[in-house]
Amino acid sequence: MSPTRRTTVCALLAAAVLALVTPAGAQEQVLNLYSARHYPTDEALYANFTKATGIRINRVEADDAGIMARLKAEGAASPADVIFLVDAARLWRGEQEGLFQPVKSALLDQRIPAQLHGTDAGQGALWYGITTRARIVVYDKARIKALDVDTYDKLAAPGLKGELCIRSGSHPYNLSLFGSVLEHLGPQRTEAWLAGLVANLARSPKGGDTDQIRSVAAGECGVAVTNSYYLARLLRSKTPADREVVEKVGFVFPDQSGRGTHVNISGVAVARHAKHRDAAVKFLEYLVGDDAQRMLADGNNEYPAVPGVRIDNPALAAFGPFKAETVPIAKVGANTAQVQQMLDRVGFK
Ligand code: FE
């Protein structure tokens, strides 16, 4: 028998043995993940899960709105097992639309602080924050003092008339920030504060967070609001244009001597109609491990949701430690509907 032929026979034998030990109809374990997060570190993150558990991950990637629309259209026939969304406002919307099911896991409860759990009606939380990001303030170092923009309240002060750049008030990042302010200030003061922001706008809200930072550097506005990772991305960028932007702007983590800076999340949930529930819970538990937390956070210059997990990230090191607010993120999400009504009343587009 030639070596080649022997190899072929061996391969056939191996296949036959496999067929004997694998009962007919037994299926490979899979997990269907609908994700609105896409970063270069994702491949390793998912490959490590498959290596550890043998569960293959099928990914459907879309933006948050696309994922929500797809889940609604699929209904009970949806193959989705795990849903990955960014921002508490969106997760709360998914919860309201009945897209998730509660998860009870001692490991998740122990690893993720209760403040970062979604609504829990006694059967476990409907979603879990898995990374955190701060909503911070950047300002033009040439004409604004940090002291004048070091609280969210001050952004509505009359002295900043015509200076504020911010993306649409109805964007989930702002809905959540305002939802947190509502929790701190109550409805009357929050609505007055929102009206103050509108009065201070340098221009009608447009663009994303990075556009606001660039507009500050370009002198179009004196102060802007952004998620921390957008500034971190610029801080780590090597392109000359980005270096120039970074040179011109200062940053502040607001309310350090008071209630703390508003912190939002990216988060995960088990789909209401998950066909692989056990695998889904296993995946959530995998995501709160030290290595997965590091990959998730570093991939987008965010903070691990699990306390005590250290990541070696130069931008976060430049930010330094900061005091975060302690409002439960589920409350922030739930406040966003009321916030939207206020935005309509004060004309915050
Ligand atoms: Fe973002």
Short mmCIF file of C-alpha atoms and ligand atoms in Angstrom, two decimals:
data_model
loop_
_atom_site.label_atom_id
_atom_site.label_comp_id
_atom_site.label_asym_id
_atom_site.label_seq_id
_atom_site.Cartn_x
_atom_site.Cartn_y
_atom_site.Cartn_z
CA MET A 1 0.00 0.00 0.00
CA SER A 2 1.42 3.36 -1.00
CA PRO A 3 1.78 5.95 1.77
CA THR A 4 -0.88 8.11 0.13
CA ARG A 5 -3.28 5.24 -0.10
CA ARG A 6 -2.61 4.28 3.52
CA THR A 7 -3.38 7.87 4.59
CA THR A 8 -6.66 7.76 2.70
CA VAL A 9 -7.67 4.49 4.32
CA CYS A 10 -6.73 5.85 7.74
CA ALA A 11 -8.82 8.95 7.10
CA LEU A 12 -11.77 6.83 6.05
CA LEU A 13 -11.41 4.66 9.15
CA ALA A 14 -11.23 7.74 11.36
CA ALA A 15 -14.37 9.10 9.73
CA ALA A 16 -16.15 5.78 10.29
CA VAL A 17 -15.16 5.74 13.97
CA LEU A 18 -16.35 9.32 14.34
CA ALA A 19 -19.65 8.42 12.72
CA LEU A 20 -20.03 5.60 15.27
CA VAL A 21 -19.41 7.79 18.32
CA THR A 22 -21.45 10.72 17.02
CA PRO A 23 -25.09 9.66 17.19
CA ALA A 24 -27.03 10.28 14.00
CA GLY A 25 -28.73 13.66 14.14
CA ALA A 26 -26.50 15.00 16.93
CA GLN A 27 -25.77 18.60 16.11
CA GLU A 28 -22.67 20.61 16.50
CA GLN A 29 -23.15 23.12 19.32
CA VAL A 30 -23.71 26.61 18.01
CA LEU A 31 -24.57 30.03 19.33
CA ASN A 32 -26.21 32.71 17.21
CA LEU A 33 -24.99 36.15 18.16
CA TYR A 34 -26.56 39.38 16.93
CA SER A 35 -23.95 42.05 17.55
CA ALA A 36 -23.82 45.81 17.18
CA ARG A 37 -20.19 45.84 18.31
CA HIS A 38 -17.51 45.30 15.73
CA TYR A 39 -13.86 45.71 16.67
CA PRO A 40 -10.59 44.17 15.56
CA THR A 41 -10.28 42.21 18.83
CA ASP A 42 -13.63 40.44 18.26
CA GLU A 43 -12.13 37.54 16.27
CA ALA A 44 -9.86 36.46 19.12
CA LEU A 45 -12.63 37.04 21.66
CA TYR A 46 -15.00 34.66 19.88
CA ALA A 47 -12.32 32.14 18.85
CA ASN A 48 -11.27 31.74 22.50
CA PHE A 49 -14.86 30.96 23.50
CA THR A 50 -15.11 28.27 20.82
CA LYS A 51 -11.75 26.85 21.90
CA ALA A 52 -12.85 26.66 25.54
CA THR A 53 -16.37 25.28 24.99
CA GLY A 54 -16.54 23.74 21.51
CA ILE A 55 -19.50 26.02 20.78
CA ARG A 56 -19.27 27.68 17.38
CA ILE A 57 -20.47 31.26 17.10
CA ASN A 58 -22.50 32.44 14.12
CA ARG A 59 -22.49 36.18 13.94
CA VAL A 60 -25.04 38.55 12.51
CA GLU A 61 -23.56 42.02 12.52
CA ALA A 62 -25.58 45.17 12.05
CA ASP A 63 -26.03 48.47 13.81
CA ASP A 64 -28.30 48.65 16.85
CA ALA A 65 -31.36 49.77 14.90
CA GLY A 66 -30.83 47.03 12.30
CA ILE A 67 -30.60 44.35 14.97
CA MET A 68 -33.74 45.53 16.75
CA ALA A 69 -35.70 45.67 13.48
CA ARG A 70 -34.52 42.18 12.53
CA LEU A 71 -35.45 40.70 15.93
CA LYS A 72 -38.92 42.21 15.73
CA ALA A 73 -39.46 40.96 12.20
CA GLU A 74 -38.30 37.44 13.06
CA GLY A 75 -40.45 37.16 16.18
CA ALA A 76 -40.61 33.72 17.80
CA ALA A 77 -38.82 32.18 14.80
CA SER A 78 -35.70 34.26 15.46
CA PRO A 79 -32.50 32.21 15.58
CA ALA A 80 -30.85 34.83 17.82
CA ASP A 81 -29.47 33.52 21.12
CA VAL A 82 -27.43 36.47 22.39
CA ILE A 83 -27.87 40.15 21.58
CA PHE A 84 -25.06 42.64 21.96
CA LEU A 85 -26.08 46.32 21.96
CA VAL A 86 -24.42 49.58 22.90
CA ASP A 87 -26.04 52.07 25.25
CA ALA A 88 -28.53 51.71 28.10
CA ALA A 89 -31.20 53.62 26.16
CA ARG A 90 -31.17 50.98 23.42
CA LEU A 91 -31.06 48.05 25.84
CA TRP A 92 -34.01 49.50 27.69
CA ARG A 93 -35.89 49.83 24.39
CA GLY A 94 -35.17 46.16 23.65
CA GLU A 95 -36.43 45.25 27.10
CA GLN A 96 -39.64 47.24 26.53
CA GLU A 97 -40.20 45.51 23.21
CA GLY A 98 -39.95 42.11 24.89
CA LEU A 99 -36.86 41.02 22.96
CA PHE A 100 -34.96 39.58 25.96
CA GLN A 101 -35.41 36.95 28.65
CA PRO A 102 -34.11 37.14 32.23
CA VAL A 103 -30.88 35.37 33.16
CA LYS A 104 -30.07 34.12 36.62
CA SER A 105 -26.37 33.42 37.04
CA ALA A 106 -24.40 33.53 40.26
CA LEU A 107 -21.25 34.28 38.26
CA LEU A 108 -22.76 37.27 36.43
CA ASP A 109 -24.21 38.58 39.69
CA GLN A 110 -20.88 38.27 41.39
CA ARG A 111 -18.76 39.76 38.58
CA ILE A 112 -20.96 42.59 37.24
CA PRO A 113 -21.85 45.29 39.79
CA ALA A 114 -25.60 45.49 40.45
CA GLN A 115 -25.54 49.10 39.20
CA LEU A 116 -24.81 47.76 35.68
CA HIS A 117 -27.64 45.19 35.60
CA GLY A 118 -30.76 45.70 33.52
CA THR A 119 -34.22 45.46 35.06
CA ASP A 120 -34.62 42.48 37.36
CA ALA A 121 -38.18 41.48 38.27
CA GLY A 122 -36.95 38.66 40.51
CA GLN A 123 -36.00 36.11 37.85
CA GLY A 124 -32.62 37.59 37.01
CA ALA A 125 -31.62 40.66 35.01
CA LEU A 126 -32.85 41.17 31.44
CA TRP A 127 -29.43 42.46 30.35
CA TYR A 128 -25.96 43.08 31.70
CA GLY A 129 -23.46 45.89 31.13
CA ILE A 130 -20.25 44.36 29.87
CA THR A 131 -18.05 47.43 29.28
CA THR A 132 -18.40 51.03 30.44
CA ARG A 133 -17.69 54.40 28.84
CA ALA A 134 -17.82 57.87 30.37
CA ARG A 135 -19.67 60.81 28.79
CA ILE A 136 -17.09 63.57 29.10
CA VAL A 137 -16.55 67.20 28.17
CA VAL A 138 -13.90 68.55 25.80
CA TYR A 139 -13.11 72.25 25.51
CA ASP A 140 -11.02 74.69 23.53
CA LYS A 141 -7.93 75.27 25.66
CA ALA A 142 -7.34 78.64 23.95
CA ARG A 143 -10.49 80.31 25.24
CA ILE A 144 -12.32 78.18 27.84
CA LYS A 145 -11.18 77.32 31.34
CA ALA A 146 -11.66 73.77 32.67
CA LEU A 147 -13.18 75.29 35.80
CA ASP A 148 -16.05 76.72 33.70
CA VAL A 149 -17.03 73.34 32.23
CA ASP A 150 -16.27 70.86 35.01
CA THR A 151 -19.88 69.92 35.78
CA TYR A 152 -22.80 69.00 33.50
CA ASP A 153 -24.76 71.83 35.17
CA LYS A 154 -22.26 74.43 33.97
CA LEU A 155 -22.85 73.49 30.32
CA ALA A 156 -26.19 75.31 30.66
CA ALA A 157 -24.71 78.42 32.31
CA PRO A 158 -25.40 81.75 30.46
CA GLY A 159 -21.65 82.39 30.17
CA LEU A 160 -21.38 79.62 27.57
CA LYS A 161 -23.92 81.12 25.17
CA GLY A 162 -23.14 80.06 21.60
CA GLU A 163 -20.31 77.76 22.71
CA LEU A 164 -21.83 74.26 22.96
CA CYS A 165 -21.49 71.55 20.30
CA ILE A 166 -23.37 68.31 20.88
CA ARG A 167 -24.90 65.58 18.71
CA SER A 168 -28.67 65.15 18.48
CA GLY A 169 -30.46 65.25 21.82
CA SER A 170 -32.42 62.12 20.85
CA HIS A 171 -29.31 60.07 20.17
CA PRO A 172 -29.15 57.19 22.72
CA TYR A 173 -25.85 58.51 24.18
CA ASN A 174 -27.53 61.81 25.05
CA LEU A 175 -30.86 60.24 26.06
CA SER A 176 -28.93 58.19 28.62
CA LEU A 177 -26.89 61.15 29.87
CA PHE A 178 -30.08 63.19 30.28
CA GLY A 179 -31.80 60.17 31.88
CA SER A 180 -29.06 60.16 34.49
CA VAL A 181 -29.40 63.92 35.03
CA LEU A 182 -33.15 63.38 35.54
CA GLU A 183 -32.35 60.87 38.26
CA HIS A 184 -30.10 63.43 40.01
CA LEU A 185 -32.06 66.66 39.51
CA GLY A 186 -35.70 65.65 39.13
CA PRO A 187 -37.98 66.68 36.23
CA GLN A 188 -38.24 70.46 36.75
CA ARG A 189 -34.55 71.18 37.08
CA THR A 190 -33.67 68.73 34.31
CA GLU A 191 -36.01 70.39 31.82
CA ALA A 192 -34.66 73.84 32.75
CA TRP A 193 -31.12 72.51 32.30
CA LEU A 194 -31.99 71.07 28.87
CA ALA A 195 -33.46 74.44 27.84
CA GLY A 196 -30.18 76.00 28.99
CA LEU A 197 -28.21 73.62 26.76
CA VAL A 198 -30.38 74.57 23.77
CA ALA A 199 -29.79 78.26 24.53
CA ASN A 200 -26.02 77.66 24.53
CA LEU A 201 -25.81 75.73 21.24
CA ALA A 202 -23.15 76.96 18.83
CA ARG A 203 -25.11 75.34 16.00
CA SER A 204 -28.00 72.98 15.40
CA PRO A 205 -26.97 69.47 16.59
CA LYS A 206 -25.34 67.39 13.85
CA GLY A 207 -22.71 64.68 13.39
CA GLY A 208 -21.29 62.13 15.80
CA ASP A 209 -19.18 62.60 18.91
CA THR A 210 -15.87 62.76 17.02
CA ASP A 211 -17.30 65.56 14.86
CA GLN A 212 -18.00 67.57 18.02
CA ILE A 213 -14.38 67.18 19.19
CA ARG A 214 -13.10 68.25 15.77
CA SER A 215 -15.42 71.27 15.83
CA VAL A 216 -13.93 72.39 19.13
CA ALA A 217 -10.42 72.09 17.68
CA ALA A 218 -11.58 74.05 14.61
CA GLY A 219 -12.82 76.89 16.84
CA GLU A 220 -16.46 76.42 15.88
CA CYS A 221 -17.43 75.85 19.50
CA GLY A 222 -15.78 76.25 22.87
CA VAL A 223 -17.09 73.10 24.51
CA ALA A 224 -18.53 69.74 23.45
CA VAL A 225 -19.78 66.45 24.86
CA THR A 226 -18.38 63.07 23.81
CA ASN A 227 -18.06 59.47 24.90
CA SER A 228 -14.61 58.88 26.34
CA TYR A 229 -13.54 56.29 23.75
CA TYR A 230 -13.86 58.75 20.83
CA LEU A 231 -11.36 61.06 22.49
CA ALA A 232 -9.22 58.04 23.43
CA ARG A 233 -9.17 56.99 19.77
CA LEU A 234 -7.91 60.45 18.78
CA LEU A 235 -5.34 60.41 21.60
CA ARG A 236 -3.96 57.14 20.20
CA SER A 237 -4.09 58.21 16.57
CA LYS A 238 -0.86 58.88 14.72
CA THR A 239 -2.30 60.91 11.84
CA PRO A 240 -1.10 64.55 11.88
CA ALA A 241 -4.65 65.93 11.62
CA ASP A 242 -5.71 64.01 14.74
CA ARG A 243 -2.54 65.05 16.59
CA GLU A 244 -3.45 68.66 15.87
CA VAL A 245 -6.97 68.18 17.23
CA VAL A 246 -5.65 66.57 20.41
CA GLU A 247 -3.21 69.45 20.94
CA LYS A 248 -6.00 72.01 20.94
CA VAL A 249 -8.59 70.40 23.20
CA GLY A 250 -8.66 69.88 26.92
CA PHE A 251 -10.92 67.31 28.57
CA VAL A 252 -12.85 67.10 31.83
CA PHE A 253 -14.57 64.20 33.56
CA PRO A 254 -17.53 66.21 34.90
CA ASP A 255 -18.77 66.36 38.50
CA GLN A 256 -15.69 64.92 40.17
CA SER A 257 -16.37 66.76 43.41
CA GLY A 258 -20.08 65.91 43.30
CA ARG A 259 -22.17 63.07 41.92
CA GLY A 260 -19.52 61.72 39.52
CA THR A 261 -19.29 61.44 35.74
CA HIS A 262 -22.11 59.77 33.81
CA VAL A 263 -21.13 56.26 32.78
CA ASN A 264 -22.91 54.24 30.12
CA ILE A 265 -22.48 50.65 28.95
CA SER A 266 -22.35 48.25 26.10
CA GLY A 267 -24.35 45.24 27.16
CA VAL A 268 -25.60 41.76 26.40
CA ALA A 269 -28.91 39.95 26.73
CA VAL A 270 -30.24 36.48 26.04
CA ALA A 271 -32.84 36.63 23.28
CA ARG A 272 -36.46 36.00 24.27
CA HIS A 273 -36.75 33.06 21.83
CA ALA A 274 -33.18 31.70 22.16
CA LYS A 275 -32.93 28.13 20.87
CA HIS A 276 -29.55 27.59 22.59
CA ARG A 277 -30.18 29.05 26.00
CA ASP A 278 -27.49 27.13 27.89
CA ALA A 279 -24.86 28.12 25.34
CA ALA A 280 -26.07 31.71 25.57
CA VAL A 281 -25.65 31.84 29.35
CA LYS A 282 -22.24 30.19 29.00
CA PHE A 283 -21.26 32.92 26.55
CA LEU A 284 -22.37 35.70 28.89
CA GLU A 285 -20.38 34.07 31.68
CA TYR A 286 -17.36 33.84 29.38
CA LEU A 287 -17.60 37.59 28.68
CA VAL A 288 -17.11 38.46 32.35
CA GLY A 289 -13.83 36.52 32.60
CA ASP A 290 -10.65 38.59 33.01
CA ASP A 291 -9.30 37.91 29.50
CA ALA A 292 -12.58 38.59 27.71
CA GLN A 293 -13.08 41.76 29.75
CA ARG A 294 -9.65 43.00 28.71
CA MET A 295 -10.30 42.26 25.04
CA LEU A 296 -13.73 43.88 25.10
CA ALA A 297 -12.53 47.02 26.83
CA ASP A 298 -9.25 47.49 25.02
CA GLY A 299 -10.82 46.86 21.61
CA ASN A 300 -12.77 50.10 21.95
CA ASN A 301 -10.77 52.01 24.58
CA GLU A 302 -13.50 51.37 27.13
CA TYR A 303 -13.43 50.28 30.76
CA PRO A 304 -14.03 46.70 31.89
CA ALA A 305 -17.40 46.35 33.64
CA VAL A 306 -15.87 43.88 36.10
CA PRO A 307 -14.16 45.77 38.94
CA GLY A 308 -10.48 45.12 39.43
CA VAL A 309 -9.70 43.99 35.86
CA ARG A 310 -6.69 46.01 34.75
CA ILE A 311 -6.05 46.95 31.16
CA ASP A 312 -2.90 48.37 29.73
CA ASN A 313 -4.25 51.19 27.54
CA PRO A 314 -2.27 54.42 27.04
CA ALA A 315 -5.35 56.61 26.44
CA LEU A 316 -7.11 55.40 29.57
CA ALA A 317 -3.86 55.89 31.48
CA ALA A 318 -3.81 59.51 30.20
CA PHE A 319 -7.40 59.98 31.42
CA GLY A 320 -6.40 58.76 34.88
CA PRO A 321 -8.78 57.44 37.53
CA PHE A 322 -12.13 59.19 37.92
CA LYS A 323 -15.24 59.15 40.06
CA ALA A 324 -18.23 57.59 38.28
CA GLU A 325 -21.86 58.22 39.18
CA THR A 326 -23.65 55.47 41.08
CA VAL A 327 -27.11 55.69 39.47
CA PRO A 328 -28.38 52.23 38.45
CA ILE A 329 -28.09 52.00 34.67
CA ALA A 330 -31.55 50.36 34.46
CA LYS A 331 -33.01 53.58 35.91
CA VAL A 332 -31.10 55.67 33.38
CA GLY A 333 -32.62 53.56 30.59
CA ALA A 334 -36.11 53.76 32.02
CA ASN A 335 -35.87 57.58 32.29
CA THR A 336 -35.19 58.04 28.59
CA ALA A 337 -38.86 58.03 27.53
CA GLN A 338 -39.60 60.96 29.85
CA VAL A 339 -36.43 62.72 28.64
CA GLN A 340 -37.59 62.48 25.03
CA GLN A 341 -40.79 64.36 25.93
CA MET A 342 -38.71 67.11 27.58
CA LEU A 343 -36.48 67.37 24.51
CA ASP A 344 -39.55 67.87 22.33
CA ARG A 345 -40.83 70.60 24.65
CA VAL A 346 -37.55 72.56 24.82
CA GLY A 347 -36.86 72.11 21.09
CA PHE A 348 -33.66 70.05 21.47
CA LYS A 349 -33.42 68.41 18.06
FE FE B 1 -20.14 55.02 19.81
#
